[in-house]
PDB file of C-alpha atoms in Angstrom:
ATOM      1  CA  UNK A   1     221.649 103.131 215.999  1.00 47.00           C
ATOM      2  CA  UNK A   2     221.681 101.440 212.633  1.00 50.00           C
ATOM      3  CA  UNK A   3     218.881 102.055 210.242  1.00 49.00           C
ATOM      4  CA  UNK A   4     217.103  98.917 208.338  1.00 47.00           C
ATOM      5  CA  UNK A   5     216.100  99.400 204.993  1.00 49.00           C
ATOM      6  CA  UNK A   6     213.504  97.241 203.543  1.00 44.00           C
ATOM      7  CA  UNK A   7     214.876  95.703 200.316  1.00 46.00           C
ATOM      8  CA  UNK A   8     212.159  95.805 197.590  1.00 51.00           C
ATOM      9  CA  UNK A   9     212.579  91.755 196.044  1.00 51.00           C
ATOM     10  CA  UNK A  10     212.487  91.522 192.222  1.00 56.00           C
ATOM     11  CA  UNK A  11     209.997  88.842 191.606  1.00 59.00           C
ATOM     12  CA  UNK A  12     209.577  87.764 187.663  1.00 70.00           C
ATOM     13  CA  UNK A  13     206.326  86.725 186.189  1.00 69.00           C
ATOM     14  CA  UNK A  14     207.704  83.643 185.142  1.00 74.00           C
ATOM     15  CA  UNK A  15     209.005  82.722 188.571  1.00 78.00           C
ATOM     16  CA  UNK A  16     205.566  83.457 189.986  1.00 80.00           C
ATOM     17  CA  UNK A  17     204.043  81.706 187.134  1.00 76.00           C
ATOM     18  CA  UNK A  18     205.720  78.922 188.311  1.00 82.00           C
ATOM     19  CA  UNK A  19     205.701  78.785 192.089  1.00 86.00           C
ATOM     20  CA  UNK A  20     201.717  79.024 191.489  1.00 83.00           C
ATOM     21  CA  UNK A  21     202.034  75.916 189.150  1.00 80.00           C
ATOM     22  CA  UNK A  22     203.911  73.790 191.367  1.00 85.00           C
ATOM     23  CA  UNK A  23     201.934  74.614 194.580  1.00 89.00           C
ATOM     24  CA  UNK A  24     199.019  73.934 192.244  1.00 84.00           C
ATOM     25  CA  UNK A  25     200.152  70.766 191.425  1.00 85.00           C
ATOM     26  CA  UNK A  26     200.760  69.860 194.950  1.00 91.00           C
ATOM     27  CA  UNK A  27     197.178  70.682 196.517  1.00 89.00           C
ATOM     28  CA  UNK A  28     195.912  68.645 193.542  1.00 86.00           C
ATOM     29  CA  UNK A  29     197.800  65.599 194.205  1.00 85.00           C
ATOM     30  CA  UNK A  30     196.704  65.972 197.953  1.00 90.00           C
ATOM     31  CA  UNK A  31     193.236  66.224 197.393  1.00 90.00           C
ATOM     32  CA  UNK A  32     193.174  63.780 194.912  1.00 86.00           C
ATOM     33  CA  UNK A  33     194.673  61.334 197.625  1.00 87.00           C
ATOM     34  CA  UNK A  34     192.260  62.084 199.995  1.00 90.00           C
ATOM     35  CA  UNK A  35     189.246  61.732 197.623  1.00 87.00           C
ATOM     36  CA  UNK A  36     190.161  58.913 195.580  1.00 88.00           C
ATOM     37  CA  UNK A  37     192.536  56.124 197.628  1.00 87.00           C
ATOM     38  CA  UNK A  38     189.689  55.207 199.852  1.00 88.00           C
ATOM     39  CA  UNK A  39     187.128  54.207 197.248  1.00 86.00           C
ATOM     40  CA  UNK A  40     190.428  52.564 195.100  1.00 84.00           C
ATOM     41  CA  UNK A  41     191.065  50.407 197.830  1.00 87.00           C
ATOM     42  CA  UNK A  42     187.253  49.665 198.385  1.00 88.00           C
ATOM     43  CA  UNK A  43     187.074  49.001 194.550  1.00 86.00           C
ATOM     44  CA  UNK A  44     190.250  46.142 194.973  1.00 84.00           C
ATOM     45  CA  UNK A  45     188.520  44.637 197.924  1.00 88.00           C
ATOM     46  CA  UNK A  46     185.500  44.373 196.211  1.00 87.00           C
ATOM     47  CA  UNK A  47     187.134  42.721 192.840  1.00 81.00           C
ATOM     48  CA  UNK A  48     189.043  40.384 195.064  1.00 83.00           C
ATOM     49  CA  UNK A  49     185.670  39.294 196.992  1.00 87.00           C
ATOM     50  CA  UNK A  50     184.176  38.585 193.985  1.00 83.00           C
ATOM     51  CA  UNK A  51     186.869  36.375 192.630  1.00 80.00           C
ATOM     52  CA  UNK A  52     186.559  34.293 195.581  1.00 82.00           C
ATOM     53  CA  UNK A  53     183.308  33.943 195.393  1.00 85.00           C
ATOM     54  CA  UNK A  54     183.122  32.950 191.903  1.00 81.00           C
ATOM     55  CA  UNK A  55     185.459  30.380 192.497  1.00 79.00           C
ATOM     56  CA  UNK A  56     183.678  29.025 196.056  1.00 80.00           C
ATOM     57  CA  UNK A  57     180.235  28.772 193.063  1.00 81.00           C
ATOM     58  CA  UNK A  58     182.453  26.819 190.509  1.00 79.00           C
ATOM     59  CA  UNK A  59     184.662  24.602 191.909  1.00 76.00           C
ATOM     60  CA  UNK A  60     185.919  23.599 188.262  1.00 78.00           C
ATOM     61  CA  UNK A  61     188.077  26.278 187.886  1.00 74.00           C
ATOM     62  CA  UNK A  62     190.943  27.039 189.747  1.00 78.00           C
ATOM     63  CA  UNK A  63     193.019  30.354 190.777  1.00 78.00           C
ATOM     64  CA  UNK A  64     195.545  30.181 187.971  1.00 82.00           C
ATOM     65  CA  UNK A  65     192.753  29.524 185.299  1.00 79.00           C
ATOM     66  CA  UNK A  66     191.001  32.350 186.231  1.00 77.00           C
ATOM     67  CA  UNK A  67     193.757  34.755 186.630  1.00 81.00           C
ATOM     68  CA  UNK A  68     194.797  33.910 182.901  1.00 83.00           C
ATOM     69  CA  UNK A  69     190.719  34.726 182.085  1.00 80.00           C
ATOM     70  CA  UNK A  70     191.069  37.972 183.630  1.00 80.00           C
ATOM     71  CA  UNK A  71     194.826  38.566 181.888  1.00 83.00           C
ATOM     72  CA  UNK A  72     192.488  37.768 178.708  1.00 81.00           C
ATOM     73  CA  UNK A  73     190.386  40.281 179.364  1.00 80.00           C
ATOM     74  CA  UNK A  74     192.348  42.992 180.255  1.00 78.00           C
ATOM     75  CA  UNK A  75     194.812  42.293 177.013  1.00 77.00           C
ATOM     76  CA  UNK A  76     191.039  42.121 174.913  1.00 76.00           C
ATOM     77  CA  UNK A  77     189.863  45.825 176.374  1.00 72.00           C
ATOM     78  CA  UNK A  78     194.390  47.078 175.752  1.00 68.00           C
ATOM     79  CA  UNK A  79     193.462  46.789 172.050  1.00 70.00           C
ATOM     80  CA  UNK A  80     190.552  48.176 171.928  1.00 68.00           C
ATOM     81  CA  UNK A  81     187.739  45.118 171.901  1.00 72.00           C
ATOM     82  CA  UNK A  82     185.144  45.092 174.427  1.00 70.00           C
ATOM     83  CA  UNK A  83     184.607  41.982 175.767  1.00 72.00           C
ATOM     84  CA  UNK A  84     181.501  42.477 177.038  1.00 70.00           C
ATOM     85  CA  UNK A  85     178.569  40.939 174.561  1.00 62.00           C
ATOM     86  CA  UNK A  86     179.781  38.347 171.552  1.00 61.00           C
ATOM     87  CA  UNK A  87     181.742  39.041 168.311  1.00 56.00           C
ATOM     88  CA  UNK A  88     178.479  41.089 166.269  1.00 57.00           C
ATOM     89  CA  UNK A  89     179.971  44.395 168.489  1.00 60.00           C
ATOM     90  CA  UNK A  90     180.424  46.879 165.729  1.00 66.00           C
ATOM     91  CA  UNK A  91     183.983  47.990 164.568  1.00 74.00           C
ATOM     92  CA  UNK A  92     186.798  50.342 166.515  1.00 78.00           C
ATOM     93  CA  UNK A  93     187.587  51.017 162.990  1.00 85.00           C
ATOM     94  CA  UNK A  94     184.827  51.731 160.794  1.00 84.00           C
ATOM     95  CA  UNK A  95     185.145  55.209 159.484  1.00 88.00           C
ATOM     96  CA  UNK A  96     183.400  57.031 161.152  1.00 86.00           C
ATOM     97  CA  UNK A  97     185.340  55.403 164.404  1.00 85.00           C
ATOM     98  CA  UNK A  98     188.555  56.166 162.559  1.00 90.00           C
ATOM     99  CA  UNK A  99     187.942  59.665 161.940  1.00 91.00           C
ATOM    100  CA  UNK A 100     187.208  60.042 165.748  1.00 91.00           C
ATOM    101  CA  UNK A 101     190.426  58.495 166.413  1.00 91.00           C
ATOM    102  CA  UNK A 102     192.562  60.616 163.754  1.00 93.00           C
ATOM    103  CA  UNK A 103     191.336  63.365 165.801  1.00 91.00           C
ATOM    104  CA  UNK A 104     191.664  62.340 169.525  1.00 92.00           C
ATOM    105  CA  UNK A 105     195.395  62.208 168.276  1.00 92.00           C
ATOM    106  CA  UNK A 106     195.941  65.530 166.232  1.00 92.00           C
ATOM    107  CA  UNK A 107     194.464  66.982 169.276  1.00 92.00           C
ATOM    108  CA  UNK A 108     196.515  65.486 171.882  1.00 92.00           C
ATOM    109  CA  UNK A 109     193.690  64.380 173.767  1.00 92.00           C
ATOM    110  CA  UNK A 110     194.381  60.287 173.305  1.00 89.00           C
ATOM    111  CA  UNK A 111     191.602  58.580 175.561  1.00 89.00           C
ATOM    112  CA  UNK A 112     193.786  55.743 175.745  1.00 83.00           C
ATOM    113  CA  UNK A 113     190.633  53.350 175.247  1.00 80.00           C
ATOM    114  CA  UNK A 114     192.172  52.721 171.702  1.00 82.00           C
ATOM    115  CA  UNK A 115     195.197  52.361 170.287  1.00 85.00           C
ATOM    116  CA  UNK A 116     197.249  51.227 166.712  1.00 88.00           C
ATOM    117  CA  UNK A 117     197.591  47.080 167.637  1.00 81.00           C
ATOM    118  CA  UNK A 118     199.718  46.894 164.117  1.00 86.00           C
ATOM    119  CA  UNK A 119     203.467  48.063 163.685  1.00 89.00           C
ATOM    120  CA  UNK A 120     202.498  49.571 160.534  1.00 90.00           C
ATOM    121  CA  UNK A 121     199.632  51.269 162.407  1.00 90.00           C
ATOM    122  CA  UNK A 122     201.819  52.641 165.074  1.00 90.00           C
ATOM    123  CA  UNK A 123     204.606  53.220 162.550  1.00 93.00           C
ATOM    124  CA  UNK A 124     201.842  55.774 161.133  1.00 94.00           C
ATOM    125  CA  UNK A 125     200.176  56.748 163.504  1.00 92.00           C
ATOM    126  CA  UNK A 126     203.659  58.819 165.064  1.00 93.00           C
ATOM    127  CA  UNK A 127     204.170  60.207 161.227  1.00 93.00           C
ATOM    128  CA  UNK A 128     200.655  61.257 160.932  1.00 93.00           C
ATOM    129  CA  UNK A 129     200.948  63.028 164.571  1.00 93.00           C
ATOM    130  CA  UNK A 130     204.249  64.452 164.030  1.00 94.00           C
ATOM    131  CA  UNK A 131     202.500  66.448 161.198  1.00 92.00           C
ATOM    132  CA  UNK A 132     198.916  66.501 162.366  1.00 92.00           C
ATOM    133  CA  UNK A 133     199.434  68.270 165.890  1.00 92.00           C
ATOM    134  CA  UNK A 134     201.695  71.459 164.276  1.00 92.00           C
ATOM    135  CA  UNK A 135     198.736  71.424 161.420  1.00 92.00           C
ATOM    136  CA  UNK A 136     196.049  70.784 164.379  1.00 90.00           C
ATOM    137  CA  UNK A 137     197.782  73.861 166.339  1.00 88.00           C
ATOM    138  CA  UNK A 138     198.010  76.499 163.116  1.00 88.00           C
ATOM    139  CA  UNK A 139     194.001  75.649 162.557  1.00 88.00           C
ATOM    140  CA  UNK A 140     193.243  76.006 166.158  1.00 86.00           C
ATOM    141  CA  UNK A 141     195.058  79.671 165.733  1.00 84.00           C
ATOM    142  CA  UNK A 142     193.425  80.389 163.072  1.00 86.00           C
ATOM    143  CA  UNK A 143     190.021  80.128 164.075  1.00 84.00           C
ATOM    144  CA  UNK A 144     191.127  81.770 167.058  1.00 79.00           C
ATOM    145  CA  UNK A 145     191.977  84.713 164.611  1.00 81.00           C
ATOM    146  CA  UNK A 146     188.492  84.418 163.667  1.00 82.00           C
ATOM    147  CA  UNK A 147     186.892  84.349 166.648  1.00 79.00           C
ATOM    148  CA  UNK A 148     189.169  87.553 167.551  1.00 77.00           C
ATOM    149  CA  UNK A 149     188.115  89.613 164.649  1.00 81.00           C
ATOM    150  CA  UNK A 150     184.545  88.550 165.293  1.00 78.00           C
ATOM    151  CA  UNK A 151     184.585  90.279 168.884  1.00 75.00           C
ATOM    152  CA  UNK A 152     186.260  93.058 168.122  1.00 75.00           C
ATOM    153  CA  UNK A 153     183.252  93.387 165.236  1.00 77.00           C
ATOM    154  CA  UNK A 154     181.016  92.419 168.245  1.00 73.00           C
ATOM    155  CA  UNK A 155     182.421  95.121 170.186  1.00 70.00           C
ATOM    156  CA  UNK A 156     182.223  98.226 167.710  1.00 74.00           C
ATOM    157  CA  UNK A 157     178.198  97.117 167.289  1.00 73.00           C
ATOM    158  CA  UNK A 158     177.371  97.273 170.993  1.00 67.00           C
ATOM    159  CA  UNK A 159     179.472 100.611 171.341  1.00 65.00           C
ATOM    160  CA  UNK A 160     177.088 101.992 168.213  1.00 67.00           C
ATOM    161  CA  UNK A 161     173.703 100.741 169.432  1.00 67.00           C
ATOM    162  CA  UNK A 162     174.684 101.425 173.005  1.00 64.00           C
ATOM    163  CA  UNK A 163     177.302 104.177 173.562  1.00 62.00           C
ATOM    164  CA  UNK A 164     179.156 103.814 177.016  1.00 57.00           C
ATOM    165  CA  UNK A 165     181.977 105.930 177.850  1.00 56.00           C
ATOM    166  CA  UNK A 166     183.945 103.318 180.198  1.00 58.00           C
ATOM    167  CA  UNK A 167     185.619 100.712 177.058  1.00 58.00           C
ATOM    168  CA  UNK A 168     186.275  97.994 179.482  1.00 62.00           C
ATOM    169  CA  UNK A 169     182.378  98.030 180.306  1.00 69.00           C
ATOM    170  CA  UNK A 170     181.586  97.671 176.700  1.00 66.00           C
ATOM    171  CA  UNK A 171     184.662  95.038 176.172  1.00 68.00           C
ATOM    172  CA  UNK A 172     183.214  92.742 179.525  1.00 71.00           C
ATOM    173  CA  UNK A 173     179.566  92.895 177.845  1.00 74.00           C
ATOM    174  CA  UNK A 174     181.317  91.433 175.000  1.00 73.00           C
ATOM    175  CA  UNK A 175     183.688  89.011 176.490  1.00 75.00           C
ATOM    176  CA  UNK A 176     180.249  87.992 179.054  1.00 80.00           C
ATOM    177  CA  UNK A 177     178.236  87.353 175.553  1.00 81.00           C
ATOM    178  CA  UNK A 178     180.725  85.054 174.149  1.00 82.00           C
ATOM    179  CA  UNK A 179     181.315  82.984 176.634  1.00 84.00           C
ATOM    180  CA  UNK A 180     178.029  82.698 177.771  1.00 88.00           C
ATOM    181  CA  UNK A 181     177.146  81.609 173.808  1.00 88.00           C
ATOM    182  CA  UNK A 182     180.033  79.623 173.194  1.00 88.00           C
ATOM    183  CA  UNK A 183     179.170  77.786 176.481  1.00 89.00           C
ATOM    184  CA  UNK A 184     175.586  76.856 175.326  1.00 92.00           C
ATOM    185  CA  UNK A 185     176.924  75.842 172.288  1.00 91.00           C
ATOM    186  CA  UNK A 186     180.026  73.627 173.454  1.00 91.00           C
ATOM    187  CA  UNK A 187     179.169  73.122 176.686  1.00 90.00           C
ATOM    188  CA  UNK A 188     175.686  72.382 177.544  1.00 93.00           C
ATOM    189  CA  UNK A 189     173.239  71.294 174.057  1.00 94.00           C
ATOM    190  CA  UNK A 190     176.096  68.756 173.529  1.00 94.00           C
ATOM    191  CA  UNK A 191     176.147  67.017 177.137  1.00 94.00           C
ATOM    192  CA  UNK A 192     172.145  66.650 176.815  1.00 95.00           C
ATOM    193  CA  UNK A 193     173.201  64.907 173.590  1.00 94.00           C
ATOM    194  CA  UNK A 194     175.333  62.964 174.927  1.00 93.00           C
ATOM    195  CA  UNK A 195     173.490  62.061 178.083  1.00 93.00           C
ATOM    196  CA  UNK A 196     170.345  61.125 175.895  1.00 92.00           C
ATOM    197  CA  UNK A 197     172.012  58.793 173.375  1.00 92.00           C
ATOM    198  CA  UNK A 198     174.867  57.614 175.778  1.00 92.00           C
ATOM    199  CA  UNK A 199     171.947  56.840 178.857  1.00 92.00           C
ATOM    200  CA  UNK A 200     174.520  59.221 180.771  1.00 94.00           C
ATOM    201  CA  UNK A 201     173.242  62.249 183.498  1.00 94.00           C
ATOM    202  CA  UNK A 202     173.893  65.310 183.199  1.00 94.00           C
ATOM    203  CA  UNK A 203     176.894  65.762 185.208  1.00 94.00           C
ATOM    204  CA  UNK A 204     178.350  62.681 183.344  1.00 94.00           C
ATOM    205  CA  UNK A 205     178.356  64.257 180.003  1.00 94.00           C
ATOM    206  CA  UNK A 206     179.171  67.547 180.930  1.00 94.00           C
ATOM    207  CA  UNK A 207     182.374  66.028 182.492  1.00 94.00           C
ATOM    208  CA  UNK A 208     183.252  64.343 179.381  1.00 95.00           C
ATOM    209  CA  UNK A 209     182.907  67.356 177.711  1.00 93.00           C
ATOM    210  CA  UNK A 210     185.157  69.056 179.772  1.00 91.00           C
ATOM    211  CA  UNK A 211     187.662  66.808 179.678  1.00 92.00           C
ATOM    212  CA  UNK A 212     188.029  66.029 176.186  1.00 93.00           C
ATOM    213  CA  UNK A 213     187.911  69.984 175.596  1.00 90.00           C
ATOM    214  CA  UNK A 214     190.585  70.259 178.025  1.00 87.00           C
ATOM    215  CA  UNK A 215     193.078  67.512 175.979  1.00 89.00           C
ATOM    216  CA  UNK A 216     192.742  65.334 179.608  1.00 90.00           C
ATOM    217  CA  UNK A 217     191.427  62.335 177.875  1.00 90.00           C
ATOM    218  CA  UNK A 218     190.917  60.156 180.501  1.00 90.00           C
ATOM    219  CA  UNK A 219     189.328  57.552 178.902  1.00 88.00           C
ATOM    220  CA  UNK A 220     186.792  56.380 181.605  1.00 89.00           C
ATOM    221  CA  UNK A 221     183.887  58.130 179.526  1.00 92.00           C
ATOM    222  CA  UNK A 222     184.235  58.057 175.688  1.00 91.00           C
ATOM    223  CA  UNK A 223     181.065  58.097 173.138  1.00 91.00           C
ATOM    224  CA  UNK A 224     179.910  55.415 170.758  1.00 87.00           C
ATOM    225  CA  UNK A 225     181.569  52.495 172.771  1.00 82.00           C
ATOM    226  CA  UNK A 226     178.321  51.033 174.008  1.00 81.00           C
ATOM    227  CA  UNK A 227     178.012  47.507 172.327  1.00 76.00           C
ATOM    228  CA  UNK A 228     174.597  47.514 173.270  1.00 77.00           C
ATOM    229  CA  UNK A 229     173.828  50.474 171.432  1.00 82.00           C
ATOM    230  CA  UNK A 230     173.686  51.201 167.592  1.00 82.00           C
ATOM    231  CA  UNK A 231     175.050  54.018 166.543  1.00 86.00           C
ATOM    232  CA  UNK A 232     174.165  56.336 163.518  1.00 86.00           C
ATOM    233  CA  UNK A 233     177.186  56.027 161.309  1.00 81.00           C
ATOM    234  CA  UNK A 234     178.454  59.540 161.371  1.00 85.00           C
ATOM    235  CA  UNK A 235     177.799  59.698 165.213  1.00 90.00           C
ATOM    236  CA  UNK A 236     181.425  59.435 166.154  1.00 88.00           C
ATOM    237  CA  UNK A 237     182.660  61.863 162.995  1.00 88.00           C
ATOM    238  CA  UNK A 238     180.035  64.468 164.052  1.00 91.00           C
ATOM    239  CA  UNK A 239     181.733  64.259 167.719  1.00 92.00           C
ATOM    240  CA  UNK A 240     185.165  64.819 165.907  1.00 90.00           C
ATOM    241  CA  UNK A 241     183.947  68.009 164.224  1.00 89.00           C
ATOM    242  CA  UNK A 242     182.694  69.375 167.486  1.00 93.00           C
ATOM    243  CA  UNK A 243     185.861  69.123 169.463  1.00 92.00           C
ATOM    244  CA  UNK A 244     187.864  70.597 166.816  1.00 88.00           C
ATOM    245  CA  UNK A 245     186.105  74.088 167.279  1.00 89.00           C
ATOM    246  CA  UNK A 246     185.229  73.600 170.584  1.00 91.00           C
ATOM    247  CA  UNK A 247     188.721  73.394 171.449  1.00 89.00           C
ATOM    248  CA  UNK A 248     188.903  76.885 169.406  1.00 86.00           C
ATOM    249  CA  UNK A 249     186.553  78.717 171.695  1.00 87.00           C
ATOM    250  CA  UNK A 250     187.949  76.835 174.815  1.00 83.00           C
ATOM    251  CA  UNK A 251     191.605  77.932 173.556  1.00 80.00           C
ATOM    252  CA  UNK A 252     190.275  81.489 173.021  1.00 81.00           C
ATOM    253  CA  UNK A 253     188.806  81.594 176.758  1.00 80.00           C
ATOM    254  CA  UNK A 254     191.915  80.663 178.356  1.00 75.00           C
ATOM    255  CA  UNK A 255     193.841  82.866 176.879  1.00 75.00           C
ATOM    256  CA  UNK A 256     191.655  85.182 178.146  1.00 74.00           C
ATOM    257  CA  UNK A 257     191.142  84.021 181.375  1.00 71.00           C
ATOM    258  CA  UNK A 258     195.410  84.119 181.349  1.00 70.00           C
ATOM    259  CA  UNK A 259     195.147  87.939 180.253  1.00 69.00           C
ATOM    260  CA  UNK A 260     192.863  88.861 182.767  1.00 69.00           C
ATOM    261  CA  UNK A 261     194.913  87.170 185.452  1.00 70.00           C
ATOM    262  CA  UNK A 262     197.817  89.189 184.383  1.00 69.00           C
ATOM    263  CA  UNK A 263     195.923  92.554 183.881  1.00 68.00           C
ATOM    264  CA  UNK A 264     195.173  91.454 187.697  1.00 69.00           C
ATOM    265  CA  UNK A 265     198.890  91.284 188.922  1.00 67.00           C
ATOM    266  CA  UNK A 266     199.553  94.540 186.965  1.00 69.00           C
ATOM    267  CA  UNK A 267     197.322  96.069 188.846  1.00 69.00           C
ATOM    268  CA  UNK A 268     198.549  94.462 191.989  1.00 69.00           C
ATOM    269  CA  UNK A 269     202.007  95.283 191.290  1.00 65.00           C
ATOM    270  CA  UNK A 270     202.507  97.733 188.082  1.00 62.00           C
ATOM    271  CA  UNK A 271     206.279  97.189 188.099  1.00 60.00           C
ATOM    272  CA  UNK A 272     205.674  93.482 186.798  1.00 56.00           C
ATOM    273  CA  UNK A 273     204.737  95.007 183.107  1.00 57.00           C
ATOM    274  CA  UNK A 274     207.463  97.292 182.935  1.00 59.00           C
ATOM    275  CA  UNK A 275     209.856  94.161 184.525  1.00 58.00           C
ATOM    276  CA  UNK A 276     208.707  91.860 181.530  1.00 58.00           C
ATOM    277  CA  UNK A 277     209.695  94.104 178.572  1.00 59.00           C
ATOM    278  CA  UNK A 278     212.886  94.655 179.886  1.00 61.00           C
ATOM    279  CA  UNK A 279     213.182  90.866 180.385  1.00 58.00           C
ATOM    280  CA  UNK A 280     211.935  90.205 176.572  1.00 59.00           C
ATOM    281  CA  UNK A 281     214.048  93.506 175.734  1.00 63.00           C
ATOM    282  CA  UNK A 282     217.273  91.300 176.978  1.00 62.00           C
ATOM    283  CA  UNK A 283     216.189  87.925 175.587  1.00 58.00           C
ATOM    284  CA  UNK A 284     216.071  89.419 172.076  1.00 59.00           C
ATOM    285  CA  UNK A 285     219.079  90.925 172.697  1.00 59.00           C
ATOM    286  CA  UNK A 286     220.603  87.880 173.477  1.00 54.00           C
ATOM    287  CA  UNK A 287     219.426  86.151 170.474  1.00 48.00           C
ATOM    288  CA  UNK A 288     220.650  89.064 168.247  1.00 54.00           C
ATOM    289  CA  UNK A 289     223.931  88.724 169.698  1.00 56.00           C
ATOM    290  CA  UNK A 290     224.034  85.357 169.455  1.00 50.00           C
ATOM    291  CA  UNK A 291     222.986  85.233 165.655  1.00 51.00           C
ATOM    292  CA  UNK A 292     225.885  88.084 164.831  1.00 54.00           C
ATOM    293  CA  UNK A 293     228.808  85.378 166.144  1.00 54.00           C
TER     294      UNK A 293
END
């Protein structure tokens, strides 16, 4: 009678890193689908309703006229104009605007909602990013240093005024305290700002918020682009200076969050730890090998 063995599969983090990603990415794109094609086509319908009805109300213009208005448009809001209101809107490029931009593209995040029209300006703006974003990335890390040496500081004062024996009770008091700060801070006192000078809700700046702090950048919601609205003239700049260190806290979570995810598997499956070193062990001693020939 022939015995079966069970054959224990060696499964690498980075393999299961990735199958998560992918399968991810594919749930997204489903639900996305589901949520968003119905109300898309709703949206076209709608546009194409009202096209026909503006040109049943002014019998003047024809189909081809107006489709080179709307081509108009579209190329006016591609460059960064609104063409909403008349030609007093205030400037894409003012300083303050600029500085907004410079960082939107240091930072990856690029709403898309403006753009370099020039070749000079796009000539520079790829020069300035090729040695912003490495710059942008070494600051980020730095702060993140900071932020590091401020918890473990954090840490050592809780442990004196309150002396627990278990160090990962002490070390999730900490962690719980700065994110639950840092989320005030970055999260929640700037989407009431924004919601109060934007005429946003709630939900609406918190979601910008998120999304610039992730590097999404849609686009859909950016501040200071109201032309019906003036603008202190260090509005924009001030919204700069808070994504730069937002993104530093943000940066610092995740890499928690990625930590604790792993601490999680090793727990799950303690051979995973032990299966990584070796991996890095023979990746470096690849490299060393290869650097010898």
């Amino acid at each position: 009678m022939e015995s079966f063995q069970l054959v224990r599969v060696k499964v690498s983090w980075t393999a299961l890193l990735a199958l998560a990603h992918f399968t991810y990415l594919l749930v997204g794109a489903t639900v996305f689908q589901i949520l968003e094609r119905e109300a898309e086509s709703n949206n076209r319908n709608h546009f194409q309703l009202e096209k026909l009805n503006f040109l049943a109300n002014y019998t003047c213009l024809d189909g081809p006229a107006l489709e080179n208005f709307v081509k108009v448009i579209l190329y006016t809001w591609e460059n960064g104009v609104n063409p909403s209101g008349n030609s007093t809107n205030p400037s894409n490029w003012d300083f303050s605007s600029s500085f907004f931009f410079a960082g939107t593209v240091v930072t990856t995040i690029g709403y898309g909602n403006l753009s370099p029209s020039t070749v000079s300006g796009q000539v520079f703006c790829m020069f300035y990013a090729l040695f912003g974003i490495p710059l942008n990335l070494a600051f980020l890390k730095q702060i993140g240093k900071c932020l590091s040496i401020r918890l473990s500081r954090l840490e050592r004062r809780v442990v004196a005024v309150v002396p627990l024996k278990i160090p990962r009770t002490v070390e999730a008091m900490v962690v719980s305290l700065f994110f639950i700060s840092g989320s005030l801070l970055f999260l929640v006192i700037p989407p009431l700002l924004f919601s109060y000078v934007e005429d946003w809700t709630f939900g609406e700046g918190f979601y910008f918020a998120f999304i610039t702090l992730s590097t999404i950048g849609f686009g859909d919601y950016v501040v200071g682009t109201d032309p019906a609205k003036e603008y202190i003239s260090l509005y924009r700049s001030l919204a700069g200076v808070w994504i730069i260190f937002a993104l530093a806290w943000l940066a610092l979570i995740l890499n928690m969050g990625a930590q604790m995810m792993k601490n999680v598997v090793t727990l799950m499956r303690p051979g995973f730890t032990k299966q990584e070193e070796e991996e890095e062990m023979e990746s470096s001693g690849k490299l060393e090998d290869t650097s010898n020939i």
